[in-house]
């Protein structure tokens, strides 16, 4: 009963690591709210995209997570 | 022929361009771009991180878009990940076409999209440690060139 | 670094691009275009004639114009003359720059001018003999792109 | 007392060779008029440029030839 979280770019610094496991929760909002306040704030911004199992989530408010999902947090990509 | 690769070790662009060129005996022209880690500005190393489930499919879709948009015989995209030292190649794009404009424009198109629209996060190592690289406005302007063209057509 | 050459014998583009790249250790990107004699259409050979007192100075002036117009570290132009067989390289242009747009645009600029504005006369050998190649309208349209840009700036 | 003529591209076919020597004359008009009628017609067209000693002639009517000059006839260059 777990979710795998992946933090890309500078979000890995905010999370203290590139990956972590957390107990499964049904919504992305609940997932983010359950993390440390600083990390929660960093992940919740509008510029952070979220991918679940390799697919970008279009509407995170409506998305239902399932046990075993891999949730990746993607900050804006770096410039050239 | 479409050939898209992510590499974790240093590579020699010529070792890819030669066989790619030979694989298209009917070509009229081949355009290649090689981007390297620019030395100077106190940068000791560059790290490129990516997210496997998005990065390679994204590069593959970009190659398809270029093959669809320009009259190409083949497109090669090679991109490094991991820690790179100054002067190491980061990216190679090579386009083979019957006519030169398609080859040159396809490379221009692919590089603009790779630079601003692909799933790479970069940080630089300087004397005082690692620093993440932010998005650049210029990259978005470069990308907008291709969107305007779509509207104009 | 400016390097402009007319060659009478077949050449390997990689043998020029490698040393050219190494000669510019501070570069961020290098763009190269190789044009080859396109096989097919019944063409058995291509002959390029030139007029020495105009052709090489013209290529040299073109290189100066590209170096003046774009922010380049170096420009290499290699052009064949004489009789060429299908698949042999005719022309190589390579531009080294700090930033990719300058490198790519310089190659585009140099190729457009080499194709339509340089002193080469070409004829093709077919089963029924040699045929001179006429100017092409498309070449003049390609060249006009750069003149419009001057007016717009 | 001679001029060296150079014929480029298809003009070499019209002249029956890439080079020839002719007796010196003072003007380009006289030079062209002194050649075979077919060649004369081929060289006189507005699309044929003329170079003397490697320099393109801007105003051929006003140009004065000198003994030993190399006069090149340049048809439009071929397309890519």
CSV table of C-alpha atoms in Angstrom, one decimal:
chain,number,residue,atom,x,y,z
A,1,UNK,CA,0.0,0.0,0.0
A,2,UNK,CA,2.6,2.6,-1.2
A,3,UNK,CA,3.3,5.3,-3.7
A,4,UNK,CA,6.7,5.9,-5.2
A,5,UNK,CA,7.6,9.6,-5.4
A,6,UNK,CA,10.3,10.9,-7.8
A,7,UNK,CA,11.7,14.4,-7.5
A,8,UNK,CA,13.4,15.9,-10.5
A,9,UNK,CA,15.8,18.9,-10.7
A,10,UNK,CA,15.9,21.2,-7.7
A,11,UNK,CA,12.9,19.4,-6.2
A,12,UNK,CA,15.3,16.6,-5.3
A,13,UNK,CA,17.2,19.1,-3.1
A,14,UNK,CA,13.9,20.2,-1.5
A,15,UNK,CA,13.0,16.5,-0.8
A,16,UNK,CA,16.4,15.5,0.4
A,17,UNK,CA,16.6,12.8,-2.2
A,18,UNK,CA,15.6,11.8,-5.7
A,19,UNK,CA,13.0,9.1,-4.6
A,20,UNK,CA,11.0,8.2,-1.6
A,21,UNK,CA,8.1,5.9,-0.8
A,22,UNK,CA,5.0,7.1,1.1
A,23,UNK,CA,1.7,5.4,2.1
A,24,UNK,CA,-0.9,5.4,-0.6
A,25,UNK,CA,-3.5,8.2,-0.6
A,26,UNK,CA,-6.2,8.6,-3.1
A,27,UNK,CA,-5.6,12.2,-4.3
A,28,UNK,CA,-2.6,14.3,-5.4
A,29,UNK,CA,-3.8,17.0,-3.1
A,30,UNK,CA,-3.7,14.6,-0.1
A,31,UNK,CA,-0.3,13.3,-1.2
A,32,UNK,CA,1.2,16.8,-1.3
A,33,UNK,CA,-0.5,17.9,1.9
A,34,UNK,CA,1.0,14.9,3.8
A,35,UNK,CA,4.6,15.9,3.1
A,36,UNK,CA,6.8,18.4,5.0
A,37,UNK,CA,5.5,21.9,4.8
A,38,UNK,CA,8.5,23.3,2.8
A,39,UNK,CA,8.4,20.4,0.3
A,40,UNK,CA,4.7,20.6,0.1
A,41,UNK,CA,4.9,24.3,-0.9
A,42,UNK,CA,7.6,23.6,-3.5
A,43,UNK,CA,5.6,20.8,-5.1
A,44,UNK,CA,2.3,22.7,-5.1
A,45,UNK,CA,3.3,25.5,-7.4
A,46,UNK,CA,1.6,25.9,-10.8
A,47,UNK,CA,5.0,25.5,-12.7
A,48,UNK,CA,5.5,22.0,-11.3
A,49,UNK,CA,4.1,19.4,-13.6
A,50,UNK,CA,3.2,15.9,-12.3
A,51,UNK,CA,3.5,12.6,-14.1
A,52,UNK,CA,1.9,9.4,-12.9
A,53,UNK,CA,3.4,6.2,-14.3
A,54,UNK,CA,5.1,8.2,-17.0
A,55,UNK,CA,2.1,10.2,-18.2
A,56,UNK,CA,1.6,13.9,-17.5
A,57,UNK,CA,-1.5,14.6,-15.4
A,58,UNK,CA,-3.7,17.1,-17.1
A,59,UNK,CA,-6.1,17.8,-14.3
A,60,UNK,CA,-4.5,17.1,-10.9
A,61,UNK,CA,-7.6,17.9,-8.9
A,62,UNK,CA,-9.6,15.1,-10.7
A,63,UNK,CA,-6.8,12.5,-10.7
A,64,UNK,CA,-7.2,9.3,-8.6
A,65,UNK,CA,-4.0,7.6,-7.4
A,66,UNK,CA,-3.8,3.9,-7.1
A,67,UNK,CA,-1.6,1.7,-5.0
A,68,UNK,CA,1.9,1.2,-6.6
A,69,UNK,CA,1.7,4.4,-8.7
A,70,UNK,CA,4.9,6.2,-9.5
A,71,UNK,CA,4.3,9.9,-9.0
A,72,UNK,CA,7.0,12.2,-10.5
A,73,UNK,CA,7.3,15.9,-9.7
A,74,UNK,CA,8.8,17.9,-12.7
A,75,UNK,CA,9.9,21.5,-12.2
A,76,UNK,CA,10.5,23.6,-15.3
A,77,UNK,CA,13.3,22.2,-17.4
A,78,UNK,CA,16.7,24.0,-17.6
A,79,UNK,CA,17.6,26.3,-20.4
A,80,UNK,CA,20.3,25.6,-23.0
B,1,UNK,CA,15.7,6.1,-40.6
B,2,UNK,CA,15.1,7.4,-37.1
B,3,UNK,CA,17.8,6.9,-34.5
B,4,UNK,CA,17.3,8.4,-31.1
B,5,UNK,CA,19.6,7.6,-28.2
B,6,UNK,CA,20.4,8.6,-24.6
B,7,UNK,CA,24.0,8.0,-23.7
B,8,UNK,CA,25.6,7.9,-20.2
B,9,UNK,CA,29.2,7.9,-21.4
B,10,UNK,CA,31.3,10.4,-23.5
B,11,UNK,CA,30.8,9.9,-27.3
B,12,UNK,CA,32.6,10.9,-30.5
B,13,UNK,CA,30.1,12.6,-32.9
B,14,UNK,CA,32.0,11.5,-36.0
B,15,UNK,CA,31.5,7.9,-35.0
B,16,UNK,CA,27.7,8.4,-35.3
B,17,UNK,CA,27.6,10.8,-38.3
B,18,UNK,CA,29.7,8.6,-40.6
B,19,UNK,CA,27.5,5.4,-40.3
B,20,UNK,CA,24.4,7.6,-40.4
B,21,UNK,CA,25.5,9.2,-43.7
B,22,UNK,CA,26.4,5.9,-45.2
B,23,UNK,CA,23.0,4.5,-44.3
B,24,UNK,CA,21.3,7.0,-46.7
B,25,UNK,CA,23.0,6.5,-50.1
B,26,UNK,CA,20.4,8.7,-51.9
B,27,UNK,CA,21.0,11.8,-49.9
B,28,UNK,CA,21.8,15.2,-51.3
B,29,UNK,CA,22.9,16.8,-48.1
B,30,UNK,CA,23.4,16.1,-44.5
B,31,UNK,CA,23.4,18.8,-41.7
B,32,UNK,CA,24.8,18.1,-38.3
B,33,UNK,CA,24.9,20.1,-35.1
B,34,UNK,CA,27.1,19.2,-32.1
B,35,UNK,CA,26.7,21.0,-28.8
B,36,UNK,CA,29.5,20.8,-26.3
B,37,UNK,CA,29.9,21.8,-22.7
B,38,UNK,CA,31.2,25.4,-23.1
B,39,UNK,CA,34.4,25.9,-21.0
B,40,UNK,CA,34.9,29.0,-18.9
B,41,UNK,CA,32.7,31.0,-16.5
B,42,UNK,CA,34.1,28.9,-13.7
B,43,UNK,CA,32.1,25.8,-14.6
B,44,UNK,CA,33.9,22.7,-13.6
B,45,UNK,CA,31.2,20.2,-14.6
B,46,UNK,CA,27.7,19.9,-15.9
B,47,UNK,CA,25.2,17.3,-14.7
B,48,UNK,CA,22.1,16.4,-16.8
B,49,UNK,CA,19.4,14.5,-15.0
B,50,UNK,CA,16.4,13.1,-16.8
B,51,UNK,CA,13.3,11.1,-16.1
B,52,UNK,CA,13.5,7.9,-18.2
B,53,UNK,CA,9.7,7.4,-18.7
B,54,UNK,CA,9.3,10.8,-20.2
B,55,UNK,CA,12.7,11.8,-21.7
B,56,UNK,CA,13.3,9.1,-24.3
B,57,UNK,CA,9.6,9.0,-25.5
B,58,UNK,CA,9.8,12.8,-25.7
B,59,UNK,CA,12.9,12.7,-27.9
B,60,UNK,CA,11.3,10.0,-30.0
B,61,UNK,CA,8.2,12.1,-30.5
B,62,UNK,CA,10.3,15.1,-31.4
B,63,UNK,CA,12.1,13.0,-34.1
B,64,UNK,CA,8.7,12.0,-35.5
B,65,UNK,CA,7.6,15.6,-35.6
B,66,UNK,CA,10.7,16.6,-37.5
B,67,UNK,CA,10.4,13.7,-39.9
B,68,UNK,CA,6.7,14.7,-40.5
B,69,UNK,CA,7.4,18.4,-41.0
B,70,UNK,CA,10.5,18.2,-43.2
B,71,UNK,CA,11.3,16.1,-46.3
B,72,UNK,CA,14.0,13.9,-44.6
B,73,UNK,CA,15.6,10.6,-45.4
B,74,UNK,CA,16.7,10.2,-41.8
B,75,UNK,CA,17.2,11.9,-38.5
B,76,UNK,CA,19.7,11.1,-35.7
B,77,UNK,CA,19.4,12.5,-32.2
B,78,UNK,CA,22.0,11.6,-29.6
B,79,UNK,CA,21.9,13.1,-26.1
B,80,UNK,CA,24.1,12.7,-23.1
B,81,UNK,CA,23.0,12.4,-19.5
B,82,UNK,CA,25.0,12.2,-16.3
B,83,UNK,CA,28.1,14.3,-15.4
B,84,UNK,CA,29.9,16.0,-18.2
B,85,UNK,CA,33.2,17.9,-18.3
B,86,UNK,CA,33.9,21.1,-20.3
B,87,UNK,CA,34.3,20.3,-24.0
B,88,UNK,CA,32.5,17.0,-23.9
B,89,UNK,CA,29.7,16.7,-26.5
B,90,UNK,CA,26.2,17.0,-25.0
B,91,UNK,CA,24.0,16.6,-28.1
B,92,UNK,CA,24.3,15.6,-31.7
B,93,UNK,CA,21.5,16.1,-34.2
B,94,UNK,CA,22.0,15.0,-37.8
B,95,UNK,CA,19.5,15.2,-40.7
B,96,UNK,CA,19.9,13.6,-44.1
B,97,UNK,CA,17.7,14.9,-46.9
B,98,UNK,CA,17.5,15.2,-50.7
B,99,UNK,CA,17.7,19.0,-50.4
B,100,UNK,CA,19.8,21.2,-48.1
B,101,UNK,CA,17.0,23.4,-46.8
B,102,UNK,CA,15.1,20.5,-45.2
B,103,UNK,CA,18.3,19.1,-43.6
B,104,UNK,CA,19.3,22.5,-42.2
B,105,UNK,CA,15.8,23.4,-41.0
B,106,UNK,CA,15.2,20.0,-39.4
B,107,UNK,CA,18.4,20.5,-37.3
B,108,UNK,CA,17.4,24.0,-36.3
B,109,UNK,CA,13.9,22.7,-35.3
B,110,UNK,CA,15.1,19.7,-33.4
B,111,UNK,CA,17.7,21.8,-31.5
B,112,UNK,CA,15.2,24.5,-30.5
B,113,UNK,CA,12.9,21.8,-29.1
B,114,UNK,CA,15.6,19.7,-27.4
B,115,UNK,CA,16.9,22.8,-25.7
B,116,UNK,CA,13.6,24.1,-24.2
B,117,UNK,CA,11.0,21.4,-24.6
B,118,UNK,CA,12.7,18.2,-23.5
B,119,UNK,CA,12.9,16.6,-20.1
B,120,UNK,CA,16.4,17.5,-18.9
B,121,UNK,CA,17.3,19.2,-15.7
B,122,UNK,CA,20.8,20.6,-15.6
B,123,UNK,CA,23.1,21.8,-12.8
B,124,UNK,CA,26.6,23.3,-13.0
B,125,UNK,CA,29.4,22.7,-10.6
B,126,UNK,CA,31.4,25.8,-9.6
B,127,UNK,CA,34.0,26.4,-6.9
B,128,UNK,CA,31.2,26.9,-4.4
B,129,UNK,CA,29.2,23.8,-5.3
B,130,UNK,CA,26.3,22.7,-7.6
B,131,UNK,CA,23.8,25.2,-9.0
B,132,UNK,CA,20.6,24.3,-10.9
B,133,UNK,CA,20.1,26.0,-14.2
B,134,UNK,CA,16.9,27.9,-14.7
B,135,UNK,CA,14.8,28.1,-17.9
B,136,UNK,CA,15.9,30.8,-20.3
B,137,UNK,CA,13.6,33.3,-22.0
B,138,UNK,CA,15.6,33.0,-25.2
B,139,UNK,CA,14.7,29.3,-25.5
B,140,UNK,CA,11.0,30.1,-25.4
B,141,UNK,CA,11.5,32.8,-28.1
B,142,UNK,CA,13.4,30.2,-30.2
B,143,UNK,CA,10.6,27.7,-29.8
B,144,UNK,CA,7.9,30.3,-30.7
B,145,UNK,CA,9.5,30.7,-34.1
B,146,UNK,CA,8.1,27.3,-35.2
B,147,UNK,CA,4.7,27.9,-33.7
B,148,UNK,CA,4.3,31.1,-35.6
B,149,UNK,CA,5.2,29.3,-38.8
B,150,UNK,CA,2.4,26.8,-38.2
B,151,UNK,CA,-0.1,29.7,-37.8
B,152,UNK,CA,1.2,31.4,-40.9
B,153,UNK,CA,0.8,28.4,-43.2
C,1,UNK,CA,39.6,31.1,-37.8
C,2,UNK,CA,38.7,31.3,-41.5
C,3,UNK,CA,39.6,28.4,-43.7
C,4,UNK,CA,38.5,28.4,-47.3
C,5,UNK,CA,39.6,25.8,-49.8
C,6,UNK,CA,39.0,24.6,-53.4
C,7,UNK,CA,39.9,20.9,-53.9
C,8,UNK,CA,40.4,19.0,-57.1
C,9,UNK,CA,40.3,15.5,-55.5
C,10,UNK,CA,37.7,13.6,-53.4
C,11,UNK,CA,37.7,14.5,-49.7
C,12,UNK,CA,36.4,13.1,-46.4
C,13,UNK,CA,34.4,15.8,-44.6
C,14,UNK,CA,35.2,14.2,-41.2
C,15,UNK,CA,38.9,14.7,-41.8
C,16,UNK,CA,38.2,18.5,-42.0
C,17,UNK,CA,35.5,18.9,-39.3
C,18,UNK,CA,37.5,17.1,-36.6
C,19,UNK,CA,40.6,19.4,-36.7
C,20,UNK,CA,38.3,22.4,-37.2
C,21,UNK,CA,36.4,21.6,-34.1
C,22,UNK,CA,39.6,21.0,-32.1
C,23,UNK,CA,41.0,24.4,-33.2
C,24,UNK,CA,38.2,26.2,-31.3
C,25,UNK,CA,38.3,24.9,-27.7
C,26,UNK,CA,35.9,27.6,-26.4
C,27,UNK,CA,33.0,26.7,-28.7
C,28,UNK,CA,29.5,25.9,-27.5
C,29,UNK,CA,28.3,24.4,-30.8
C,30,UNK,CA,29.4,23.5,-34.3
C,31,UNK,CA,27.1,23.1,-37.2
C,32,UNK,CA,28.2,21.4,-40.4
C,33,UNK,CA,26.6,20.8,-43.8
C,34,UNK,CA,27.9,18.3,-46.4
C,35,UNK,CA,26.4,18.4,-49.9
C,36,UNK,CA,27.0,15.3,-52.0
C,37,UNK,CA,26.4,14.5,-55.7
C,38,UNK,CA,22.9,13.0,-55.5
C,39,UNK,CA,22.7,9.6,-57.2
C,40,UNK,CA,19.8,8.8,-59.6
C,41,UNK,CA,18.0,10.7,-62.4
C,42,UNK,CA,20.5,9.0,-64.8
C,43,UNK,CA,23.4,11.2,-63.8
C,44,UNK,CA,26.7,9.4,-64.3
C,45,UNK,CA,29.0,12.3,-63.3
C,46,UNK,CA,29.0,16.0,-62.4
C,47,UNK,CA,31.7,18.5,-63.5
C,48,UNK,CA,32.3,21.7,-61.7
C,49,UNK,CA,34.2,24.3,-63.6
C,50,UNK,CA,35.4,27.6,-62.0
C,51,UNK,CA,37.4,30.7,-62.8
C,52,UNK,CA,40.3,30.8,-60.4
C,53,UNK,CA,40.7,34.7,-60.3
C,54,UNK,CA,37.0,35.0,-59.2
C,55,UNK,CA,36.0,31.8,-57.5
C,56,UNK,CA,38.4,31.6,-54.5
C,57,UNK,CA,38.3,35.4,-53.7
C,58,UNK,CA,34.5,35.1,-53.9
C,59,UNK,CA,34.4,32.3,-51.4
C,60,UNK,CA,36.8,34.2,-49.2
C,61,UNK,CA,34.5,37.3,-49.3
C,62,UNK,CA,31.5,35.1,-48.5
C,63,UNK,CA,33.3,33.7,-45.5
C,64,UNK,CA,34.1,37.3,-44.3
C,65,UNK,CA,30.5,38.2,-44.8
C,66,UNK,CA,29.3,35.3,-42.6
C,67,UNK,CA,32.0,36.1,-39.9
C,68,UNK,CA,30.8,39.7,-39.9
C,69,UNK,CA,27.1,38.9,-39.8
C,70,UNK,CA,27.1,36.1,-37.2
C,71,UNK,CA,28.9,35.7,-33.9
C,72,UNK,CA,31.3,33.0,-34.9
C,73,UNK,CA,34.6,31.6,-33.6
C,74,UNK,CA,35.4,30.1,-37.0
C,75,UNK,CA,34.2,29.2,-40.4
C,76,UNK,CA,35.3,26.4,-42.7
C,77,UNK,CA,34.3,26.3,-46.4
C,78,UNK,CA,35.6,23.4,-48.6
C,79,UNK,CA,34.4,23.1,-52.2
C,80,UNK,CA,35.3,20.6,-54.9
C,81,UNK,CA,35.9,21.3,-58.6
C,82,UNK,CA,36.5,19.0,-61.5
C,83,UNK,CA,34.6,15.8,-62.3
C,84,UNK,CA,32.7,14.2,-59.4
C,85,UNK,CA,30.9,10.8,-59.2
C,86,UNK,CA,27.5,10.3,-57.4
C,87,UNK,CA,27.9,10.2,-53.6
C,88,UNK,CA,31.1,12.2,-53.6
C,89,UNK,CA,31.0,15.3,-51.3
C,90,UNK,CA,30.8,18.6,-53.3
C,91,UNK,CA,30.8,21.1,-50.5
C,92,UNK,CA,31.4,21.3,-46.7
C,93,UNK,CA,30.6,24.3,-44.6
C,94,UNK,CA,31.3,24.2,-40.9
C,95,UNK,CA,30.6,27.0,-38.4
C,96,UNK,CA,31.8,27.1,-34.8
C,97,UNK,CA,30.2,29.5,-32.3
C,98,UNK,CA,29.5,30.1,-28.7
C,99,UNK,CA,25.7,29.7,-29.3
C,100,UNK,CA,23.9,27.3,-31.6
C,101,UNK,CA,21.8,29.8,-33.5
C,102,UNK,CA,24.8,31.6,-34.9
C,103,UNK,CA,26.4,28.4,-36.0
C,104,UNK,CA,23.2,27.0,-37.7
C,105,UNK,CA,22.3,30.4,-39.4
C,106,UNK,CA,25.9,30.9,-40.6
C,107,UNK,CA,25.8,27.5,-42.4
C,108,UNK,CA,22.4,28.3,-43.9
C,109,UNK,CA,23.6,31.7,-45.1
C,110,UNK,CA,26.9,30.3,-46.5
C,111,UNK,CA,25.1,27.5,-48.3
C,112,UNK,CA,22.5,29.7,-49.9
C,113,UNK,CA,25.2,32.0,-51.2
C,114,UNK,CA,27.5,29.2,-52.4
C,115,UNK,CA,24.7,27.6,-54.3
C,116,UNK,CA,23.5,30.7,-56.2
C,117,UNK,CA,26.0,33.4,-55.9
C,118,UNK,CA,29.4,31.8,-56.4
C,119,UNK,CA,31.4,31.3,-59.6
C,120,UNK,CA,30.8,27.6,-60.4
C,121,UNK,CA,29.5,26.2,-63.7
C,122,UNK,CA,28.2,22.7,-63.6
C,123,UNK,CA,27.3,20.1,-66.2
C,124,UNK,CA,25.9,16.6,-65.8
C,125,UNK,CA,26.9,13.5,-67.7
C,126,UNK,CA,24.0,11.4,-68.8
C,127,UNK,CA,23.7,8.5,-71.2
C,128,UNK,CA,23.4,11.0,-74.1
C,129,UNK,CA,26.4,13.1,-73.1
C,130,UNK,CA,27.1,16.3,-71.1
C,131,UNK,CA,24.4,18.9,-70.2
C,132,UNK,CA,25.0,22.3,-68.6
C,133,UNK,CA,22.9,23.0,-65.5
C,134,UNK,CA,20.9,26.3,-65.7
C,135,UNK,CA,20.3,28.7,-62.8
C,136,UNK,CA,17.4,27.7,-60.6
C,137,UNK,CA,14.6,30.1,-59.4
C,138,UNK,CA,14.6,28.5,-56.0
C,139,UNK,CA,18.2,29.5,-55.5
C,140,UNK,CA,17.3,33.1,-56.0
C,141,UNK,CA,14.4,32.8,-53.6
C,142,UNK,CA,16.7,31.3,-51.0
C,143,UNK,CA,19.2,34.2,-51.4
C,144,UNK,CA,16.4,36.8,-51.2
C,145,UNK,CA,15.7,35.6,-47.6
C,146,UNK,CA,18.9,37.2,-46.4
C,147,UNK,CA,18.4,40.4,-48.3
C,148,UNK,CA,14.9,40.8,-46.8
C,149,UNK,CA,16.4,40.4,-43.3
C,150,UNK,CA,18.8,43.2,-43.9
C,151,UNK,CA,15.9,45.5,-44.9
C,152,UNK,CA,13.8,44.5,-41.9
C,153,UNK,CA,16.5,45.2,-39.3
D,1,UNK,CA,49.9,42.5,-79.0
D,2,UNK,CA,47.2,40.0,-77.9
D,3,UNK,CA,44.3,39.5,-75.5
D,4,UNK,CA,43.6,36.2,-73.7
D,5,UNK,CA,39.9,35.2,-73.8
D,6,UNK,CA,38.4,32.7,-71.3
D,7,UNK,CA,35.0,31.1,-71.9
D,8,UNK,CA,33.2,29.7,-68.9
D,9,UNK,CA,30.3,27.2,-68.7
D,10,UNK,CA,28.3,26.7,-71.9
D,11,UNK,CA,30.2,29.6,-73.6
D,12,UNK,CA,33.2,27.2,-73.9
D,13,UNK,CA,31.0,25.0,-76.1
D,14,UNK,CA,30.0,28.0,-78.2
D,15,UNK,CA,33.7,29.1,-78.6
D,16,UNK,CA,34.9,25.5,-79.3
D,17,UNK,CA,37.3,25.7,-76.3
D,18,UNK,CA,37.9,27.2,-72.9
D,19,UNK,CA,40.6,29.7,-74.0
D,20,UNK,CA,41.8,31.5,-77.1
D,21,UNK,CA,44.2,34.4,-78.0
D,22,UNK,CA,43.1,37.2,-80.3
D,23,UNK,CA,44.8,40.4,-81.5
D,24,UNK,CA,44.4,43.3,-79.1
D,25,UNK,CA,41.6,45.7,-79.8
D,26,UNK,CA,40.8,48.7,-77.6
D,27,UNK,CA,37.1,48.1,-76.8
D,28,UNK,CA,35.0,45.2,-75.6
D,29,UNK,CA,32.5,45.9,-78.4
D,30,UNK,CA,35.2,45.6,-81.0
D,31,UNK,CA,36.5,42.4,-79.4
D,32,UNK,CA,33.1,40.8,-79.5
D,33,UNK,CA,32.3,42.1,-83.0
D,34,UNK,CA,35.5,40.5,-84.3
D,35,UNK,CA,34.5,37.0,-83.3
D,36,UNK,CA,32.4,34.4,-85.3
D,37,UNK,CA,28.8,35.7,-85.5
D,38,UNK,CA,27.3,32.9,-83.4
D,39,UNK,CA,29.8,33.3,-80.6
D,40,UNK,CA,29.5,37.1,-80.9
D,41,UNK,CA,25.7,36.8,-80.3
D,42,UNK,CA,26.2,34.4,-77.4
D,43,UNK,CA,28.7,36.7,-75.7
D,44,UNK,CA,26.8,40.0,-76.2
D,45,UNK,CA,23.7,39.1,-74.2
D,46,UNK,CA,22.9,41.0,-71.0
D,47,UNK,CA,23.2,37.9,-68.8
D,48,UNK,CA,26.8,37.4,-69.7
D,49,UNK,CA,29.2,39.1,-67.3
D,50,UNK,CA,32.7,40.1,-68.3
D,51,UNK,CA,35.8,40.1,-66.1
D,52,UNK,CA,39.1,41.7,-67.1
D,53,UNK,CA,42.1,40.4,-65.2
D,54,UNK,CA,39.8,39.0,-62.5
D,55,UNK,CA,37.7,42.1,-62.0
D,56,UNK,CA,34.1,42.3,-63.1
D,57,UNK,CA,33.5,45.1,-65.6
D,58,UNK,CA,30.8,47.4,-64.4
D,59,UNK,CA,30.3,49.4,-67.6
D,60,UNK,CA,31.6,47.5,-70.7
D,61,UNK,CA,30.9,50.4,-73.1
D,62,UNK,CA,33.4,52.6,-71.3
D,63,UNK,CA,36.0,50.0,-70.6
D,64,UNK,CA,39.4,50.3,-72.4
D,65,UNK,CA,41.3,47.1,-73.0
D,66,UNK,CA,45.1,46.9,-72.9
D,67,UNK,CA,47.6,44.5,-74.5
D,68,UNK,CA,47.9,41.3,-72.4
D,69,UNK,CA,44.6,41.6,-70.7
D,70,UNK,CA,42.7,38.4,-69.8
D,71,UNK,CA,39.1,38.8,-70.7
D,72,UNK,CA,36.7,36.2,-69.2
D,73,UNK,CA,33.1,35.7,-70.4
D,74,UNK,CA,30.9,34.5,-67.5
D,75,UNK,CA,27.4,33.1,-68.2
D,76,UNK,CA,24.9,32.8,-65.3
D,77,UNK,CA,26.2,30.3,-62.7
D,78,UNK,CA,24.5,27.0,-62.4
D,79,UNK,CA,21.9,26.2,-59.8
D,80,UNK,CA,22.3,23.9,-56.8
